[in-house]
Short mmCIF file of C-alpha atoms and ligand atoms in Angstrom, two decimals:
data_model
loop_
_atom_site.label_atom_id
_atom_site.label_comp_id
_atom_site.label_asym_id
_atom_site.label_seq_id
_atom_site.Cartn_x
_atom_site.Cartn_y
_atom_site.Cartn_z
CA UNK H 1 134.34 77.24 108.51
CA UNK H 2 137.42 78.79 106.67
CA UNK H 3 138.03 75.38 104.76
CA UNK H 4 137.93 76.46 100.95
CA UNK H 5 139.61 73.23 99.63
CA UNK H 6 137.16 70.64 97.73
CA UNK H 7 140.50 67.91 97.77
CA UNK H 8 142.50 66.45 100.76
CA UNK H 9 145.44 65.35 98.60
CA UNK H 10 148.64 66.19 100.60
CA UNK H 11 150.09 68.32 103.09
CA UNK H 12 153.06 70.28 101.83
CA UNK H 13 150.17 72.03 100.00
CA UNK H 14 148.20 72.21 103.73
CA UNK H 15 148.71 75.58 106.03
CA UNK H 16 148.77 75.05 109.35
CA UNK H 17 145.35 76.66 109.96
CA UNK H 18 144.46 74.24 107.26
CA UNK H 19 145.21 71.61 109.20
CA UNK H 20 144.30 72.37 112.85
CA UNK H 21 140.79 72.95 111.30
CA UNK H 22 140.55 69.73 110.33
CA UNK H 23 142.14 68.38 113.42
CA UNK H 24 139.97 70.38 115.59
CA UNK H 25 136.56 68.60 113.68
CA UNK H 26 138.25 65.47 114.30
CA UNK H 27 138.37 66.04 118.09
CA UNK H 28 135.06 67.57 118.29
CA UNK H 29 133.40 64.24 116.72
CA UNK H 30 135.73 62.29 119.26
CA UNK H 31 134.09 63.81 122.08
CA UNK H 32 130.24 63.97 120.63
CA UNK H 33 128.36 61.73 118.17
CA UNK H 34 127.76 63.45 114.95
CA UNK H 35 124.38 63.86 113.66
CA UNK H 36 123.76 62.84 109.62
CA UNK H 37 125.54 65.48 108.16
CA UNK H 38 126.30 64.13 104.72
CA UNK H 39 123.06 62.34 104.62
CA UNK H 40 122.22 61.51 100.73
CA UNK H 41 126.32 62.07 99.90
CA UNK H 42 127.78 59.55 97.92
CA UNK H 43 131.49 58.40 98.67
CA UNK H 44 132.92 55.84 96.21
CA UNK H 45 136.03 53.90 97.76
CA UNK H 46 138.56 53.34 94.86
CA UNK H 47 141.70 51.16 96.17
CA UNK H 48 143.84 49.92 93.52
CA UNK H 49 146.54 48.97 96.47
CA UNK H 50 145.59 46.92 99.95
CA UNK H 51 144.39 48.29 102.96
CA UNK H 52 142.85 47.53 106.22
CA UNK H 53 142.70 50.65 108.40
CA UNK H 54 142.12 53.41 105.20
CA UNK H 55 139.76 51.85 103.53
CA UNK H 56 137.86 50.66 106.11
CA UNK H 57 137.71 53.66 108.22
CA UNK H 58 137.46 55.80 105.49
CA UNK H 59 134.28 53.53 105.21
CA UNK H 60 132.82 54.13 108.69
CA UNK H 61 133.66 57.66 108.75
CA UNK H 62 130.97 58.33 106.26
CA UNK H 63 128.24 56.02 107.51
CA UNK H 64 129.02 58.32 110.66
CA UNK H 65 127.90 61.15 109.06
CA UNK H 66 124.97 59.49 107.09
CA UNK H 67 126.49 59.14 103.71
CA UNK H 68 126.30 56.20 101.13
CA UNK H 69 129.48 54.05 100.62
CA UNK H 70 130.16 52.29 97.16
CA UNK H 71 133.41 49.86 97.48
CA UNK H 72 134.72 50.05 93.83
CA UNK H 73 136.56 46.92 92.86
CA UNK H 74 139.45 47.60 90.30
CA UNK H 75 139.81 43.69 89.96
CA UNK H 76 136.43 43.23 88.91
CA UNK H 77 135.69 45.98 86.66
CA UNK H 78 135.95 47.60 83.05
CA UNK H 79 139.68 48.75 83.90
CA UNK H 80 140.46 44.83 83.30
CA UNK H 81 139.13 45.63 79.93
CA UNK H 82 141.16 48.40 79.23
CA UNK H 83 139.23 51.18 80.74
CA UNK H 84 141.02 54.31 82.11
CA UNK H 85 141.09 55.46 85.48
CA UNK H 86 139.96 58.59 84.18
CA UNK H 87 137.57 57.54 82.53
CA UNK H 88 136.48 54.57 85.31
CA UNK H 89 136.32 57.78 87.68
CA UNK H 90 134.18 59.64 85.30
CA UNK H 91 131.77 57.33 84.59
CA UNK H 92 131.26 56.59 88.65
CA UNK H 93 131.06 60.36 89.23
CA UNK H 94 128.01 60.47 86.49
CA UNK H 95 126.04 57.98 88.76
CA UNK H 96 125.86 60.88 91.40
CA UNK H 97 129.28 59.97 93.49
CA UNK H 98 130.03 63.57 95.14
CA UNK H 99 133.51 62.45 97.27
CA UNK H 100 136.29 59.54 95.66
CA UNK H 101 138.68 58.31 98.20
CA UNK H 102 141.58 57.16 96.22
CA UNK H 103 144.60 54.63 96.88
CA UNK H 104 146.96 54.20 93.93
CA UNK H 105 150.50 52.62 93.33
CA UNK H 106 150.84 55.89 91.14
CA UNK H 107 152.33 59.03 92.61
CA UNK H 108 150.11 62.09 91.96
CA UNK H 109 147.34 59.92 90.72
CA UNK H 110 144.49 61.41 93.08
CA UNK H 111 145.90 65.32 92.06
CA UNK H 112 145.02 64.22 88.44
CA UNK H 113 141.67 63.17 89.46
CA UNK H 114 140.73 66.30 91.55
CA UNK H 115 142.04 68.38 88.17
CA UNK H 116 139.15 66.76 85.80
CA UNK H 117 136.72 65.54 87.95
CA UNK H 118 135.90 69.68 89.33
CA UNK H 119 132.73 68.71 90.98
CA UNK H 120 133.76 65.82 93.10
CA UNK H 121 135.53 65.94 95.96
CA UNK H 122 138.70 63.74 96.17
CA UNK H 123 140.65 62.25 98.98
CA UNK H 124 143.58 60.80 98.81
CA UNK H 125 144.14 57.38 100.41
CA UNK H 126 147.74 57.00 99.60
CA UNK H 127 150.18 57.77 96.13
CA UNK H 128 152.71 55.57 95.63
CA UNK H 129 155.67 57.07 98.00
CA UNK H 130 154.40 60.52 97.83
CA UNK H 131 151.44 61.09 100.63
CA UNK H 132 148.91 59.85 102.85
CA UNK H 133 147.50 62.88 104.48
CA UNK H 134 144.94 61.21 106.61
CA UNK H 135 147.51 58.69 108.01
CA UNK H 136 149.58 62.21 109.02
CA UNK H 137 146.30 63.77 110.44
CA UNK H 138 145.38 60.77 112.75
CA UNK H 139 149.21 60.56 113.98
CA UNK H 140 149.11 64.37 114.59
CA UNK H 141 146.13 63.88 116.53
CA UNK H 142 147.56 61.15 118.36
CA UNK H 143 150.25 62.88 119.34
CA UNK H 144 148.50 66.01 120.41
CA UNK H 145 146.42 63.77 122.59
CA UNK H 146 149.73 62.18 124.14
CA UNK H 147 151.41 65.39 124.83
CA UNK H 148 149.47 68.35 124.47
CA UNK H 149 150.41 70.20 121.39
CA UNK H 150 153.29 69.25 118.71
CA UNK H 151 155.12 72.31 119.09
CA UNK H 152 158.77 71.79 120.54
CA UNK H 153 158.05 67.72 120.49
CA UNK H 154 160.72 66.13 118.98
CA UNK H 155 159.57 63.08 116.90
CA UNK H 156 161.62 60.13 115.22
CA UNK H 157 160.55 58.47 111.92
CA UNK H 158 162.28 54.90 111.60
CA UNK H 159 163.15 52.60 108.76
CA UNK H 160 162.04 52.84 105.36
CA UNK H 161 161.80 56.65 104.92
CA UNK H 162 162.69 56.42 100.52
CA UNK H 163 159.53 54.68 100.20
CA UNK H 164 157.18 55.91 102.88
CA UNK H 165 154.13 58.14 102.04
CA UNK H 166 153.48 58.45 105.15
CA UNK H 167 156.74 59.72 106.25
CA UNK H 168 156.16 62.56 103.85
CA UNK H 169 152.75 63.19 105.29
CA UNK H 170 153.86 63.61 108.88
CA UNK H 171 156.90 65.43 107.87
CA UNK H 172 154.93 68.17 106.37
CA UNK H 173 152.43 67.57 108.90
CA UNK H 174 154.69 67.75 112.09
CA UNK H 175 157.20 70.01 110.90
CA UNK H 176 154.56 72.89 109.95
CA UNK H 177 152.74 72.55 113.55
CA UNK H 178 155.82 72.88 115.25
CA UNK H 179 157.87 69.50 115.83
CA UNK H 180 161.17 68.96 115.25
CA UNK H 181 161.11 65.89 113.03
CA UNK H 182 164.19 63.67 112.60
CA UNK H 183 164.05 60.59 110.03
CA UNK H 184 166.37 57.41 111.03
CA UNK H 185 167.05 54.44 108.86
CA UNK H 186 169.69 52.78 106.62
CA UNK H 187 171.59 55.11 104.08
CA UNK H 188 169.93 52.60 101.53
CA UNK H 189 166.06 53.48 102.66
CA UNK H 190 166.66 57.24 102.64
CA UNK H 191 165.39 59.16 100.33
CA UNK H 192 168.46 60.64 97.69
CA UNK H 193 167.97 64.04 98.58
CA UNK H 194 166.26 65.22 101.93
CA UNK H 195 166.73 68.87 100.55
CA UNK H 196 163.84 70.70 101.07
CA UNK H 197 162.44 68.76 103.58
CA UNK H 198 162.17 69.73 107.14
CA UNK H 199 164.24 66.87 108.76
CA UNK H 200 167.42 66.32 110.14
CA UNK H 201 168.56 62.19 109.07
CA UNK H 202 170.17 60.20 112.11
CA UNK H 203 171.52 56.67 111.41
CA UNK H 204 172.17 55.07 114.77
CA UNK H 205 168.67 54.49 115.98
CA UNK H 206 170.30 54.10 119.48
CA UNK H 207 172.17 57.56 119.13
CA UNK H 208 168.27 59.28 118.76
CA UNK H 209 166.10 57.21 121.21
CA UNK H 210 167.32 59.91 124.18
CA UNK H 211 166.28 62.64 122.05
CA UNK H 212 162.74 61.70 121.19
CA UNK H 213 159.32 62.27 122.93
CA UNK H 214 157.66 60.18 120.58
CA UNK H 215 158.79 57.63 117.94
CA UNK H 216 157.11 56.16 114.65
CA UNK H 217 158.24 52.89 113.38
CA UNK H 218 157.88 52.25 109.75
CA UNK H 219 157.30 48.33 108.06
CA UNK H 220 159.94 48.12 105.16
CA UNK H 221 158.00 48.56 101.87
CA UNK H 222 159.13 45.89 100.12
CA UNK H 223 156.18 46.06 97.44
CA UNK H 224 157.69 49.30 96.41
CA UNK H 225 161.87 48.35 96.67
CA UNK H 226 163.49 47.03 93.24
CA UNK H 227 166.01 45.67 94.69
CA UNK H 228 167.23 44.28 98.34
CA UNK H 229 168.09 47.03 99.95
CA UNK H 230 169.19 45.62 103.29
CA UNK H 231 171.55 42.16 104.05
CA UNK H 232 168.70 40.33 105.44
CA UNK H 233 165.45 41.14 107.95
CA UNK H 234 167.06 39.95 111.23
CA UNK H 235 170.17 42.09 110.82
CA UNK H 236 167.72 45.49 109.42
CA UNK H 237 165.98 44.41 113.18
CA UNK H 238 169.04 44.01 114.98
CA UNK H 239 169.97 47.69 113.39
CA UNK H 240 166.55 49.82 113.30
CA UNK H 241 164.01 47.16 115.55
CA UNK H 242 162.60 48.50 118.40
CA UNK H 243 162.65 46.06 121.19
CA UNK H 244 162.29 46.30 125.04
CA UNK H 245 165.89 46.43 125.50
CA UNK H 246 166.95 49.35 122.89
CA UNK H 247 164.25 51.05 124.82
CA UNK H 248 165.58 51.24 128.02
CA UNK H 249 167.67 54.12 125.86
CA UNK H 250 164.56 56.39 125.65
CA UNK H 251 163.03 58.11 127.97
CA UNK H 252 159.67 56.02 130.31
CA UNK H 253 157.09 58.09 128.67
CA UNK H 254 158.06 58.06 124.67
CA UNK H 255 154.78 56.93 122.49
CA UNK H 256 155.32 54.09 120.36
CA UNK H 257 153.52 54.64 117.12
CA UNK H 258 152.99 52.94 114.02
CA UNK H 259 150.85 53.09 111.33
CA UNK H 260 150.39 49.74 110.62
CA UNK H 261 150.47 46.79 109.02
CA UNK H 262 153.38 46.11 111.51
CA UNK H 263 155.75 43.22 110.72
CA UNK H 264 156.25 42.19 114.32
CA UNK H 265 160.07 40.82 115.25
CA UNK H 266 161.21 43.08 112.06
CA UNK H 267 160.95 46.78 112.90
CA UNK H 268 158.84 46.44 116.60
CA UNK H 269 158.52 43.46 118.71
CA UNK H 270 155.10 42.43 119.93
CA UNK H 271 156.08 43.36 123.45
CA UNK H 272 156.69 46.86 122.62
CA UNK H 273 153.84 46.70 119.69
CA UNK H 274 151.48 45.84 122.74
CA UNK H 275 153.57 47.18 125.92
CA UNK H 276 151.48 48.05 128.88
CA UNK H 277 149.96 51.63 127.09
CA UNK H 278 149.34 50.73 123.03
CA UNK H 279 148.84 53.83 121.27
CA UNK H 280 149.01 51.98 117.58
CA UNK H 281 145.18 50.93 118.19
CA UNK H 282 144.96 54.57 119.73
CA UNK H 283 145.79 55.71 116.27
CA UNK H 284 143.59 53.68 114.13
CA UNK H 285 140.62 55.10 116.11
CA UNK H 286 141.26 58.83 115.79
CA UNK H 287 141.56 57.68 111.87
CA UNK H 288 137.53 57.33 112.20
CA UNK H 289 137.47 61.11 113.47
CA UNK H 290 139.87 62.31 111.31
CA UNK H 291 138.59 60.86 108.21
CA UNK H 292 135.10 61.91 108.97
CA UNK H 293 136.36 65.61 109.49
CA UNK H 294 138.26 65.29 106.12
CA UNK H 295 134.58 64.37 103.90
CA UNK H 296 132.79 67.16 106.18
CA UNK H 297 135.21 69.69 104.66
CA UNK H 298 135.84 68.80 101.74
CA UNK H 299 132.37 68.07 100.73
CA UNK H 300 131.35 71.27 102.18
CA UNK H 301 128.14 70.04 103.89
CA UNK H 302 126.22 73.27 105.48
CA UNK H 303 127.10 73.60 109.47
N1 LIG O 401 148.24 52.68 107.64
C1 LIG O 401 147.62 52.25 106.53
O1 LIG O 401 147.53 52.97 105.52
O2 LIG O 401 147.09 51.00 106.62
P1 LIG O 401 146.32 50.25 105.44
O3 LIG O 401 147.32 50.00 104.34
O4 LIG O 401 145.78 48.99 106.04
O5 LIG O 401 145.23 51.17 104.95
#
């Protein structure tokens, strides 16, 4: 195991090797049950945002592998009386919590955790619009499983890329494994600058569909948007929605991801959401895998 990190926080900091490691434990617990290798580990679940698919697979990941899960309430504890989340983390990490998966509405919140907490292990479950590194690692794998490899496969991000940590993700993610990653959207849902970034922005949705092998369709995040930034939903649909007839333009054998919650009749309609080969379900699956290959190595559990 060359894995020397005891955080997954985000992917521009990943290498590639860094991250086919932990895509390659992810397909090896695909294809054979795991035995109860964090047996006795201790993963608190800290979600100070919704989820469905993170925290719950982040959930049955580690009963996979043996370890304890505590589901940490924000609603219903001492933060509501003024408490830190430094010092909330703290104080769970003295009951014997070894591994903190955390969702926050604050970027870099999780990277502030890992820097004073040294002896637990933290995994980011989302930050703000900044990253959500296992969504990236369970699209990767996806993707890989769809075509092969992600080198040379060109791959289409749609919709609300300003406020989309996972857009980030798989745009570090992609990009460094070899895909050529283009971002689509309104002007008004880009980010100000894409400097830096390895992406090339497209605005006609219609003008990209041809060039794409695979295409990931983003829900608007309106939780995170100040201000309307589009006329109305059916016209941002009419615009960026994928629908059965804007995909006659691609090619037969695109995959249709997304990482869900979808908004169905806003950015994918239910007949392409469910079309005759679903890969969205596809994805929250290899989340298990690559959520339990994230606590193996980060926790550093013996071989
Ligand atoms: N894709 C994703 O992060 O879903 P949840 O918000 O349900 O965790």
């Amino acid at each position: 195991m060359s894995w020397k990190r005891k955080d997954l926080l985000g992917l521009e900091e990943l290498s590639r090797e860094e991250m086919e490691e932990i895509l390659s434990l992810a397909r090896s617990y695909k294809e054979k049950a795991p035995g109860d290798e964090l047996r006795g580990l201790r993963v608190a679940n800290l979600f100070f945002e919704a989820s469905t698919r993170t925290a719950n697979s982040f959930k049955i990941a580690a009963w996979n592998l043996g370890a304890e899960v505590l589901d940490f309430s924000p609603e219903t504890s001492s933060l509501k009386k003024g408490e830190s989340l430094l010092d909330t983390a703290r104080n769970i990490a003295a009951m014997g919590v070894r591994a903190m998966v955390v969702r926050h509405p604050s970027a870099g919140a999780p990277w502030m955790l890992a820097r004073e907490l040294p002896k637990v292990s933290v995994l980011n479950g989302g930050d703000g619009a900044h990253e959500h590194p296992t969504q990236a690692f369970l699209d990767m794998m996806t993707l890989i499983e769809a075509r092969g490899s992600l080198d040379g496969v060109s791959v289409g991000i749609v919709g609300d890329i300003a406020h989309s940590r996972v857009a980030r993700s798989d745009i570090w993610g992609m990009a460094k494994c070899g895909a050529k990653v283009y971002v689509c959207g309104p002007r008004t849902m880009m980010p100000p600058s894409l400097e830096g970034l390895p992406v090339e922005p497209v605005y006609d949705l219609d003008d990209l569909l041809p060039r794409l092998d695979a295409v990931i369709m983003l829900r608007i995040q309106l939780e995170r948007q100040g201000r309307p930034l589009i006329p109305s939903l059916s016209e941002y649909a009419k615009a960026y929605g994928l629908n059965s007839e804007r995909l006659k333009r691609a090619g037969d054998d695109i995959v249709i991801m997304h990482p869900g919650p979808t908004n169905r009749g806003v950015e994918i309609t239910p007949e392409v959401a469910d079309g005759p080969d679903p890969v969205i379900l596809r994805q929250v699956e290899n989340g298990v895998y690559v959520r339990m290959a994230a606590l193996r190595l980060c926790t550093g559990a013996p071989s």
